[in-house]
Amino acid sequence: MDIDQDDSGAVTRYTRRKLIFGGVSAVAGAALASHGWSKDFSSTERYRSFKPGEVWLDTTGKPIQAHGASIIQAGEKYYWYGENKEFTTGKTDVWTWGVRCYSSSDLYNWDDLGLIIPPDPKDPASPLYPSAFLDRPHILYNQQTRQFVCWVKLMSKSMLQTRAVLVADEVTGPYRIVRQNVRPLGMNAGDFDIAISPSDGKAYMYFERVHSELICADLSDDYTDFTGYYSTHFSRSGPPFVRESPAHFVRRGKHYLVTSGTTGYFPNPSEVAVADTYHGPFTVMGDLHPMDRTRTSFNSQISSVFRHPKKNDLYVAMADRWMGPQTGADFESGEFSQVVQNAFRKAFSQPPEPLTNTETVLLKDNLKINTSQSRYVWLPIRFDDERPTIQWKSEWSIDQYE
């Protein structure tokens, strides 16, 4: 793969020599060009492996747009859904242009199913308005109601973070809003994940109580509300130490929570904790990426962990590389990560500490980046007894696991 960029970071030429799909149409080529990608690529074979951090195209040849993502399985199909960032250039107020979904039978090659939750650009009061800061959709299937339930996070200009709940009869929609302006348990609630117990069907939401701690809250039987019962975890003094972007998974009866620190779109060291139950108590095990000398979790943030249903012990960490070459940031240096974390610590200390000019520049508008060019970093989790770690692999395949 060859990628050329001009001084501004814009992609000027894109060539992939092998792992593209057969028969890419002129329409797909035009779509690529409209998103900053040229038609200069060959089409000889389908994907047969994962290449973390590289541009990932769907079966029409367009870059996949499903960030802050999760996978849900229905029948023999996998459905990858997430934030559609194709118009989030950092130069407009478009944060998310709806929720996009893709389907696959092999996890490598994905068919674009379009926007299963389209934006509502005409109503500024709608939770689906493009500048409503819609993030991290999570879709659950409720066996009792036979409905798919989708929770999304929203953020107001005053930084109040709420929820909206939508339901549908099919995983691909159409979805309708049943609740909005939800403050979970009356809290300012940030990034979240939702887990369902296979034994009794109960659902639990893990979310960041903004800038203070992590919450595990029981959901109602229909998955659209809270019961009121919750537990608290990882109480911290503030950013960058507060844990966000929780990703829950279960292995051999142990409950794991992967979280990131709070440094905006700047990547930071991950953390993994383990417990015997959904509500803990959790024991912190340390950085999930202990071999990453950059202290940036391989320049990525994990949104969810997917257990492969046909493999004995394959857990895949699905992560976003929000900041790529277009930012000009030196992610290869561990010193850069320390500068970022120190800047956030000083900015959120009480009272705030003075920032250097460099730190001020880092923090200013750090969320206004071109996430339309963000890439995906999917990596397998390795286990040494009960201790999970992630090691870098520039290429890997499912066939390598039993």
Tab-separated table of C-alpha atoms in Angstrom:
chain	number	residue	atom	x	y	z
A	1	MET	CA	0.000	0.000	0.000
A	2	ASP	CA	1.251	3.466	-0.923
A	3	ILE	CA	-0.220	6.650	0.510
A	4	ASP	CA	1.024	10.098	-0.493
A	5	GLN	CA	0.084	13.257	1.383
A	6	ASP	CA	0.648	16.915	0.723
A	7	ASP	CA	1.979	19.339	3.338
A	8	SER	CA	-1.507	19.810	4.793
A	9	GLY	CA	-1.880	16.076	5.402
A	10	ALA	CA	-4.451	15.568	2.627
A	11	VAL	CA	-4.225	12.324	0.729
A	12	THR	CA	-3.129	12.974	-2.853
A	13	ARG	CA	-2.660	9.416	-4.102
A	14	TYR	CA	-3.790	6.029	-2.875
A	15	THR	CA	-2.613	2.754	-4.361
A	16	ARG	CA	-3.275	-0.712	-2.977
A	17	ARG	CA	-1.628	-3.453	-4.997
A	18	LYS	CA	-3.419	-6.560	-3.759
A	19	LEU	CA	-6.042	-6.665	-1.031
A	20	ILE	CA	-8.879	-4.924	-2.842
A	21	PHE	CA	-12.081	-6.410	-4.132
A	22	GLY	CA	-12.790	-7.650	-7.634
A	23	GLY	CA	-14.813	-5.510	-9.997
A	24	VAL	CA	-14.729	-2.109	-8.287
A	25	SER	CA	-17.212	0.052	-10.177
A	26	ALA	CA	-16.827	3.536	-11.589
A	27	VAL	CA	-19.416	4.691	-9.056
A	28	ALA	CA	-17.259	3.364	-6.206
A	29	GLY	CA	-14.219	5.077	-7.709
A	30	ALA	CA	-16.097	8.356	-7.860
A	31	ALA	CA	-17.154	7.916	-4.232
A	32	LEU	CA	-13.528	7.357	-3.253
A	33	ALA	CA	-12.460	10.487	-5.105
A	34	SER	CA	-15.155	12.515	-3.350
A	35	HIS	CA	-13.681	11.436	-0.017
A	36	GLY	CA	-10.134	12.379	-0.911
A	37	TRP	CA	-9.112	9.024	-2.417
A	38	SER	CA	-8.175	8.612	-6.069
A	39	LYS	CA	-9.223	5.773	-8.380
A	40	ASP	CA	-5.596	4.623	-8.696
A	41	PHE	CA	-5.889	1.125	-7.251
A	42	SER	CA	-6.052	-2.432	-8.597
A	43	SER	CA	-8.712	-5.016	-7.794
A	44	THR	CA	-7.416	-8.569	-7.749
A	45	GLU	CA	-8.602	-10.325	-4.608
A	46	ARG	CA	-10.575	-10.072	-1.402
A	47	TYR	CA	-9.174	-9.401	2.052
A	48	ARG	CA	-7.800	-12.503	3.714
A	49	SER	CA	-6.193	-10.927	6.769
A	50	PHE	CA	-6.327	-7.934	9.085
A	51	LYS	CA	-3.782	-5.139	8.674
A	52	PRO	CA	-4.184	-2.856	11.703
A	53	GLY	CA	-3.838	0.854	11.015
A	54	GLU	CA	-4.152	0.553	7.241
A	55	VAL	CA	-7.035	1.969	5.234
A	56	TRP	CA	-9.888	-0.575	5.265
A	57	LEU	CA	-12.287	-0.556	2.330
A	58	ASP	CA	-15.759	-2.060	2.019
A	59	THR	CA	-16.757	-4.312	-0.874
A	60	THR	CA	-17.501	-1.308	-3.102
A	61	GLY	CA	-14.035	0.145	-2.547
A	62	LYS	CA	-15.009	2.917	-0.130
A	63	PRO	CA	-13.312	3.506	3.260
A	64	ILE	CA	-15.367	1.927	6.047
A	65	GLN	CA	-17.086	4.503	8.265
A	66	ALA	CA	-18.183	2.809	11.514
A	67	HIS	CA	-16.205	4.271	14.403
A	68	GLY	CA	-16.573	3.797	18.151
A	69	ALA	CA	-17.825	0.454	16.953
A	70	SER	CA	-19.224	-2.876	18.066
A	71	ILE	CA	-20.220	-6.121	16.352
A	72	ILE	CA	-23.519	-7.939	16.808
A	73	GLN	CA	-24.178	-11.357	15.303
A	74	ALA	CA	-27.568	-12.272	13.822
A	75	GLY	CA	-27.814	-15.698	12.202
A	76	GLU	CA	-24.681	-16.432	10.200
A	77	LYS	CA	-23.951	-12.748	9.589
A	78	TYR	CA	-21.799	-10.332	11.553
A	79	TYR	CA	-22.931	-6.708	11.712
A	80	TRP	CA	-20.320	-4.024	12.330
A	81	TYR	CA	-21.922	-0.680	13.191
A	82	GLY	CA	-20.649	2.642	14.436
A	83	GLU	CA	-20.357	6.387	13.969
A	84	ASN	CA	-20.394	7.558	10.359
A	85	LYS	CA	-17.586	10.129	10.281
A	86	GLU	CA	-17.380	10.627	6.518
A	87	PHE	CA	-18.238	14.340	6.834
A	88	THR	CA	-16.434	15.003	10.136
A	89	THR	CA	-13.493	16.987	8.799
A	90	GLY	CA	-12.988	19.216	11.846
A	91	LYS	CA	-13.813	22.275	9.740
A	92	THR	CA	-17.606	22.131	10.208
A	93	ASP	CA	-19.954	21.371	13.107
A	94	VAL	CA	-20.804	17.879	11.744
A	95	TRP	CA	-19.824	15.432	14.482
A	96	THR	CA	-21.555	12.258	13.323
A	97	TRP	CA	-23.619	11.748	10.177
A	98	GLY	CA	-25.787	8.952	11.563
A	99	VAL	CA	-24.971	5.349	12.424
A	100	ARG	CA	-23.652	3.185	9.601
A	101	CYS	CA	-23.722	-0.613	9.431
A	102	TYR	CA	-21.836	-3.265	7.460
A	103	SER	CA	-22.379	-7.016	7.185
A	104	SER	CA	-19.882	-9.832	6.699
A	105	SER	CA	-19.575	-13.578	6.906
A	106	ASP	CA	-15.792	-13.645	7.426
A	107	LEU	CA	-14.998	-10.417	9.379
A	108	TYR	CA	-12.588	-9.282	6.643
A	109	ASN	CA	-14.879	-8.226	3.795
A	110	TRP	CA	-17.782	-5.934	4.631
A	111	ASP	CA	-20.873	-4.992	2.629
A	112	ASP	CA	-22.136	-1.467	3.229
A	113	LEU	CA	-25.762	-1.587	4.420
A	114	GLY	CA	-25.973	2.187	4.637
A	115	LEU	CA	-27.237	4.361	7.470
A	116	ILE	CA	-29.359	2.241	9.795
A	117	ILE	CA	-29.898	5.370	11.915
A	118	PRO	CA	-29.829	8.369	9.559
A	119	PRO	CA	-29.141	11.903	10.790
A	120	ASP	CA	-31.889	14.489	11.239
A	121	PRO	CA	-30.294	17.638	9.776
A	122	LYS	CA	-33.524	19.661	9.893
A	123	ASP	CA	-34.195	19.556	13.657
A	124	PRO	CA	-31.502	21.080	15.922
A	125	ALA	CA	-33.355	19.665	18.950
A	126	SER	CA	-33.141	16.088	17.679
A	127	PRO	CA	-30.571	13.706	19.195
A	128	LEU	CA	-29.795	12.740	15.596
A	129	TYR	CA	-28.856	16.275	14.567
A	130	PRO	CA	-25.366	16.135	12.973
A	131	SER	CA	-23.807	18.450	15.573
A	132	ALA	CA	-25.436	16.750	18.594
A	133	PHE	CA	-22.170	14.893	19.376
A	134	LEU	CA	-23.714	11.448	18.875
A	135	ASP	CA	-21.180	8.799	19.932
A	136	ARG	CA	-20.690	5.101	20.594
A	137	PRO	CA	-23.917	3.372	19.524
A	138	HIS	CA	-24.572	0.044	21.241
A	139	ILE	CA	-27.187	-2.364	19.887
A	140	LEU	CA	-28.657	-5.194	21.979
A	141	TYR	CA	-31.181	-7.862	21.115
A	142	ASN	CA	-33.849	-8.410	23.758
A	143	GLN	CA	-35.131	-11.989	23.774
A	144	GLN	CA	-38.284	-11.058	25.704
A	145	THR	CA	-39.456	-8.114	23.603
A	146	ARG	CA	-37.894	-9.474	20.369
A	147	GLN	CA	-36.601	-6.007	19.629
A	148	PHE	CA	-33.208	-4.524	18.924
A	149	VAL	CA	-32.401	-1.715	21.362
A	150	CYS	CA	-29.813	0.952	20.536
A	151	TRP	CA	-28.314	3.340	23.091
A	152	VAL	CA	-26.280	6.353	21.953
A	153	LYS	CA	-24.305	8.969	23.856
A	154	LEU	CA	-24.874	12.683	23.211
A	155	MET	CA	-23.131	15.810	24.462
A	156	SER	CA	-24.457	19.358	24.694
A	157	LYS	CA	-22.417	22.514	24.174
A	158	SER	CA	-22.299	22.851	27.967
A	159	MET	CA	-20.553	19.410	28.055
A	160	LEU	CA	-23.565	17.670	29.649
A	161	GLN	CA	-23.524	14.087	28.389
A	162	THR	CA	-26.849	12.272	28.050
A	163	ARG	CA	-28.386	9.285	26.259
A	164	ALA	CA	-31.044	8.507	23.673
A	165	VAL	CA	-32.688	5.103	23.225
A	166	LEU	CA	-34.011	3.723	19.943
A	167	VAL	CA	-35.701	0.419	19.093
A	168	ALA	CA	-36.263	-1.612	15.913
A	169	ASP	CA	-37.635	-4.975	14.842
A	170	GLU	CA	-34.582	-5.729	12.699
A	171	VAL	CA	-30.894	-5.108	13.392
A	172	THR	CA	-30.739	-2.904	10.299
A	173	GLY	CA	-33.762	-0.841	11.340
A	174	PRO	CA	-35.705	1.265	10.880
A	175	TYR	CA	-35.079	2.550	14.407
A	176	ARG	CA	-37.400	4.899	16.235
A	177	ILE	CA	-36.566	7.068	19.233
A	178	VAL	CA	-38.347	5.970	22.418
A	179	ARG	CA	-36.382	8.016	24.978
A	180	GLN	CA	-34.097	11.017	24.799
A	181	ASN	CA	-32.350	13.486	27.116
A	182	VAL	CA	-31.701	10.572	29.482
A	183	ARG	CA	-29.316	11.264	32.342
A	184	PRO	CA	-28.375	7.788	33.593
A	185	LEU	CA	-29.220	7.659	37.287
A	186	GLY	CA	-29.212	11.472	37.188
A	187	MET	CA	-25.507	11.505	36.327
A	188	ASN	CA	-23.420	13.235	33.681
A	189	ALA	CA	-22.578	10.031	31.788
A	190	GLY	CA	-19.776	9.678	29.248
A	191	ASP	CA	-18.416	6.764	27.192
A	192	PHE	CA	-20.114	3.421	27.814
A	193	ASP	CA	-20.408	-0.257	27.012
A	194	ILE	CA	-23.298	-2.672	27.586
A	195	ALA	CA	-23.047	-6.358	28.507
A	196	ILE	CA	-25.738	-9.043	28.554
A	197	SER	CA	-25.535	-12.044	30.865
A	198	PRO	CA	-26.023	-15.241	28.822
A	199	SER	CA	-27.412	-17.047	31.883
A	200	ASP	CA	-30.406	-14.824	32.661
A	201	GLY	CA	-30.505	-12.125	29.947
A	202	LYS	CA	-29.872	-9.253	32.364
A	203	ALA	CA	-28.085	-6.238	30.895
A	204	TYR	CA	-25.505	-3.963	32.507
A	205	MET	CA	-24.203	-0.597	31.358
A	206	TYR	CA	-20.657	0.472	32.191
A	207	PHE	CA	-20.142	4.211	31.845
A	208	GLU	CA	-17.833	6.999	32.887
A	209	ARG	CA	-19.365	9.326	35.436
A	210	VAL	CA	-17.736	12.297	33.828
A	211	HIS	CA	-14.327	13.093	35.278
A	212	SER	CA	-14.783	11.127	38.504
A	213	GLU	CA	-15.375	7.342	38.351
A	214	LEU	CA	-16.765	4.375	36.433
A	215	ILE	CA	-20.321	3.114	37.019
A	216	CYS	CA	-21.864	-0.311	36.473
A	217	ALA	CA	-25.668	0.062	36.323
A	218	ASP	CA	-28.390	-2.573	35.884
A	219	LEU	CA	-30.748	-2.042	32.950
A	220	SER	CA	-34.478	-2.745	33.024
A	221	ASP	CA	-35.881	-5.953	31.572
A	222	ASP	CA	-36.661	-4.260	28.244
A	223	TYR	CA	-33.145	-2.690	28.141
A	224	THR	CA	-34.525	0.842	27.670
A	225	ASP	CA	-34.106	2.172	31.246
A	226	PHE	CA	-32.250	1.683	34.522
A	227	THR	CA	-33.436	-0.228	37.584
A	228	GLY	CA	-31.652	2.144	39.967
A	229	TYR	CA	-29.067	-0.361	41.195
A	230	TYR	CA	-25.436	0.485	40.449
A	231	SER	CA	-21.878	0.119	41.719
A	232	THR	CA	-18.877	2.475	41.510
A	233	HIS	CA	-15.314	1.711	40.408
A	234	PHE	CA	-11.941	3.339	39.748
A	235	SER	CA	-12.546	6.653	41.531
A	236	ARG	CA	-9.904	9.081	40.260
A	237	SER	CA	-9.046	12.747	40.787
A	238	GLY	CA	-9.807	13.820	37.205
A	239	PRO	CA	-8.344	13.698	33.672
A	240	PRO	CA	-6.146	12.136	32.467
A	241	PHE	CA	-6.504	9.517	35.214
A	242	VAL	CA	-10.291	8.998	35.076
A	243	ARG	CA	-11.178	5.895	33.081
A	244	GLU	CA	-13.362	6.174	29.968
A	245	SER	CA	-14.211	4.123	26.857
A	246	PRO	CA	-15.000	0.954	28.855
A	247	ALA	CA	-15.045	-2.364	26.970
A	248	HIS	CA	-16.324	-5.413	28.860
A	249	PHE	CA	-15.788	-9.070	28.056
A	250	VAL	CA	-15.974	-12.410	29.889
A	251	ARG	CA	-13.434	-15.222	29.654
A	252	ARG	CA	-13.525	-18.439	31.684
A	253	GLY	CA	-15.847	-16.909	34.251
A	254	LYS	CA	-13.740	-13.785	34.747
A	255	HIS	CA	-15.065	-10.323	33.899
A	256	TYR	CA	-12.601	-7.956	32.246
A	257	LEU	CA	-12.904	-4.203	31.769
A	258	VAL	CA	-10.610	-2.414	29.359
A	259	THR	CA	-10.519	1.375	29.691
A	260	SER	CA	-8.551	4.341	28.431
A	261	GLY	CA	-7.498	7.509	30.197
A	262	THR	CA	-9.189	10.829	29.443
A	263	THR	CA	-7.108	12.879	27.012
A	264	GLY	CA	-9.642	13.799	24.317
A	265	TYR	CA	-8.634	12.356	20.949
A	266	PHE	CA	-5.008	12.017	22.058
A	267	PRO	CA	-4.219	8.321	22.658
A	268	ASN	CA	-2.974	7.229	26.060
A	269	PRO	CA	-2.017	4.038	27.951
A	270	SER	CA	-4.870	1.561	28.298
A	271	GLU	CA	-5.755	-0.246	31.500
A	272	VAL	CA	-7.352	-3.626	32.138
A	273	ALA	CA	-9.069	-4.827	35.321
A	274	VAL	CA	-10.610	-8.162	36.316
A	275	ALA	CA	-13.460	-9.270	38.597
A	276	ASP	CA	-15.596	-12.313	39.399
A	277	THR	CA	-18.935	-10.574	38.761
A	278	TYR	CA	-20.377	-7.801	36.619
A	279	HIS	CA	-20.321	-5.446	39.594
A	280	GLY	CA	-16.850	-6.383	40.764
A	281	PRO	CA	-14.935	-5.495	42.801
A	282	PHE	CA	-12.364	-5.056	40.035
A	283	THR	CA	-8.637	-5.534	40.444
A	284	VAL	CA	-6.473	-3.402	38.157
A	285	MET	CA	-3.963	-5.493	36.215
A	286	GLY	CA	-2.159	-2.672	34.402
A	287	ASP	CA	-1.643	-1.559	30.821
A	288	LEU	CA	-3.216	-3.859	28.231
A	289	HIS	CA	-0.424	-2.809	25.818
A	290	PRO	CA	2.636	-3.211	28.103
A	291	MET	CA	5.116	-3.542	25.214
A	292	ASP	CA	4.075	-0.279	23.555
A	293	ARG	CA	6.943	2.110	24.216
A	294	THR	CA	4.926	5.057	22.836
A	295	ARG	CA	2.460	4.778	25.758
A	296	THR	CA	-0.438	5.356	23.345
A	297	SER	CA	-2.003	1.861	23.075
A	298	PHE	CA	-0.508	1.667	19.576
A	299	ASN	CA	-2.027	5.062	18.797
A	300	SER	CA	-5.581	3.814	19.289
A	301	GLN	CA	-8.545	3.635	21.654
A	302	ILE	CA	-10.493	0.398	22.152
A	303	SER	CA	-14.269	0.703	21.790
A	304	SER	CA	-15.251	-2.956	22.288
A	305	VAL	CA	-13.929	-6.503	22.530
A	306	PHE	CA	-15.432	-9.152	20.246
A	307	ARG	CA	-15.255	-12.857	21.068
A	308	HIS	CA	-15.107	-14.976	17.947
A	309	PRO	CA	-17.944	-17.520	18.259
A	310	LYS	CA	-16.151	-20.239	16.264
A	311	LYS	CA	-12.738	-20.087	17.936
A	312	ASN	CA	-11.785	-21.488	21.332
A	313	ASP	CA	-10.038	-18.453	22.733
A	314	LEU	CA	-9.978	-15.606	20.216
A	315	TYR	CA	-10.898	-12.174	21.580
A	316	VAL	CA	-10.476	-9.229	19.219
A	317	ALA	CA	-9.959	-5.703	20.546
A	318	MET	CA	-11.663	-3.271	18.152
A	319	ALA	CA	-9.988	0.141	18.332
A	320	ASP	CA	-10.013	3.469	16.513
A	321	ARG	CA	-6.898	5.318	15.468
A	322	TRP	CA	-8.537	8.714	15.791
A	323	MET	CA	-5.353	10.664	15.145
A	324	GLY	CA	-3.281	9.604	12.197
A	325	PRO	CA	-0.583	11.106	9.989
A	326	GLN	CA	-2.818	14.073	9.170
A	327	THR	CA	-2.271	15.548	12.657
A	328	GLY	CA	1.517	15.664	12.445
A	329	ALA	CA	1.753	14.380	16.037
A	330	ASP	CA	4.843	12.390	17.019
A	331	PHE	CA	3.158	9.265	18.355
A	332	GLU	CA	6.361	7.255	18.039
A	333	SER	CA	7.767	9.126	21.008
A	334	GLY	CA	6.773	8.066	24.504
A	335	GLU	CA	7.752	11.561	25.591
A	336	PHE	CA	4.893	13.018	23.537
A	337	SER	CA	2.363	10.910	25.441
A	338	GLN	CA	3.767	12.181	28.736
A	339	VAL	CA	3.490	15.788	27.556
A	340	VAL	CA	-0.172	15.260	26.626
A	341	GLN	CA	-1.053	13.563	29.890
A	342	ASN	CA	0.727	16.234	31.918
A	343	ALA	CA	-1.129	18.971	30.033
A	344	PHE	CA	-4.497	17.390	30.853
A	345	ARG	CA	-3.494	16.876	34.473
A	346	LYS	CA	-2.590	20.535	34.851
A	347	ALA	CA	-5.693	21.777	33.037
A	348	PHE	CA	-8.076	19.716	35.213
A	349	SER	CA	-6.316	20.076	38.575
A	350	GLN	CA	-8.016	22.135	41.269
A	351	PRO	CA	-7.122	24.926	40.906
A	352	PRO	CA	-5.814	24.588	37.331
A	353	GLU	CA	-2.059	24.862	36.959
A	354	PRO	CA	-0.479	27.215	34.399
A	355	LEU	CA	0.105	25.671	30.976
A	356	THR	CA	3.100	26.182	28.742
A	357	ASN	CA	2.562	27.489	25.219
A	358	THR	CA	3.056	23.966	23.860
A	359	GLU	CA	0.495	22.527	26.267
A	360	THR	CA	-2.003	25.270	25.433
A	361	VAL	CA	-1.720	24.498	21.717
A	362	LEU	CA	-2.157	20.775	22.391
A	363	LEU	CA	-5.366	21.271	24.349
A	364	LYS	CA	-6.941	23.911	22.133
A	365	ASP	CA	-9.604	22.397	19.918
A	366	ASN	CA	-8.083	18.929	20.312
A	367	LEU	CA	-11.435	17.411	19.306
A	368	LYS	CA	-11.567	19.358	16.042
A	369	ILE	CA	-9.608	16.898	13.956
A	370	ASN	CA	-10.393	15.190	10.673
A	371	THR	CA	-11.842	11.925	11.970
A	372	SER	CA	-13.132	11.095	8.489
A	373	GLN	CA	-9.600	9.774	7.914
A	374	SER	CA	-9.470	7.776	11.141
A	375	ARG	CA	-8.464	4.141	10.784
A	376	TYR	CA	-9.077	0.898	12.641
A	377	VAL	CA	-6.714	-1.136	14.780
A	378	TRP	CA	-8.101	-4.617	15.370
A	379	LEU	CA	-5.730	-6.845	17.335
A	380	PRO	CA	-6.079	-10.223	19.100
A	381	ILE	CA	-5.775	-10.380	22.862
A	382	ARG	CA	-3.186	-12.772	24.248
A	383	PHE	CA	-3.668	-14.448	27.634
A	384	ASP	CA	-0.958	-15.579	30.016
A	385	ASP	CA	-3.102	-17.500	32.506
A	386	GLU	CA	-5.645	-14.803	33.409
A	387	ARG	CA	-3.524	-11.802	32.370
A	388	PRO	CA	-4.559	-10.306	29.011
A	389	THR	CA	-2.134	-8.332	26.845
A	390	ILE	CA	-2.083	-6.989	23.305
A	391	GLN	CA	1.018	-7.200	21.144
A	392	TRP	CA	1.480	-5.382	17.861
A	393	LYS	CA	0.861	-7.352	14.671
A	394	SER	CA	1.161	-5.594	11.326
A	395	GLU	CA	-0.866	-8.439	9.801
A	396	TRP	CA	-2.782	-11.390	11.228
A	397	SER	CA	-5.588	-13.777	10.349
A	398	ILE	CA	-8.331	-15.723	12.106
A	399	ASP	CA	-6.921	-18.989	10.739
A	400	GLN	CA	-3.943	-18.612	13.073
A	401	TYR	CA	-6.252	-19.503	16.001
A	402	GLU	CA	-7.891	-22.811	16.854
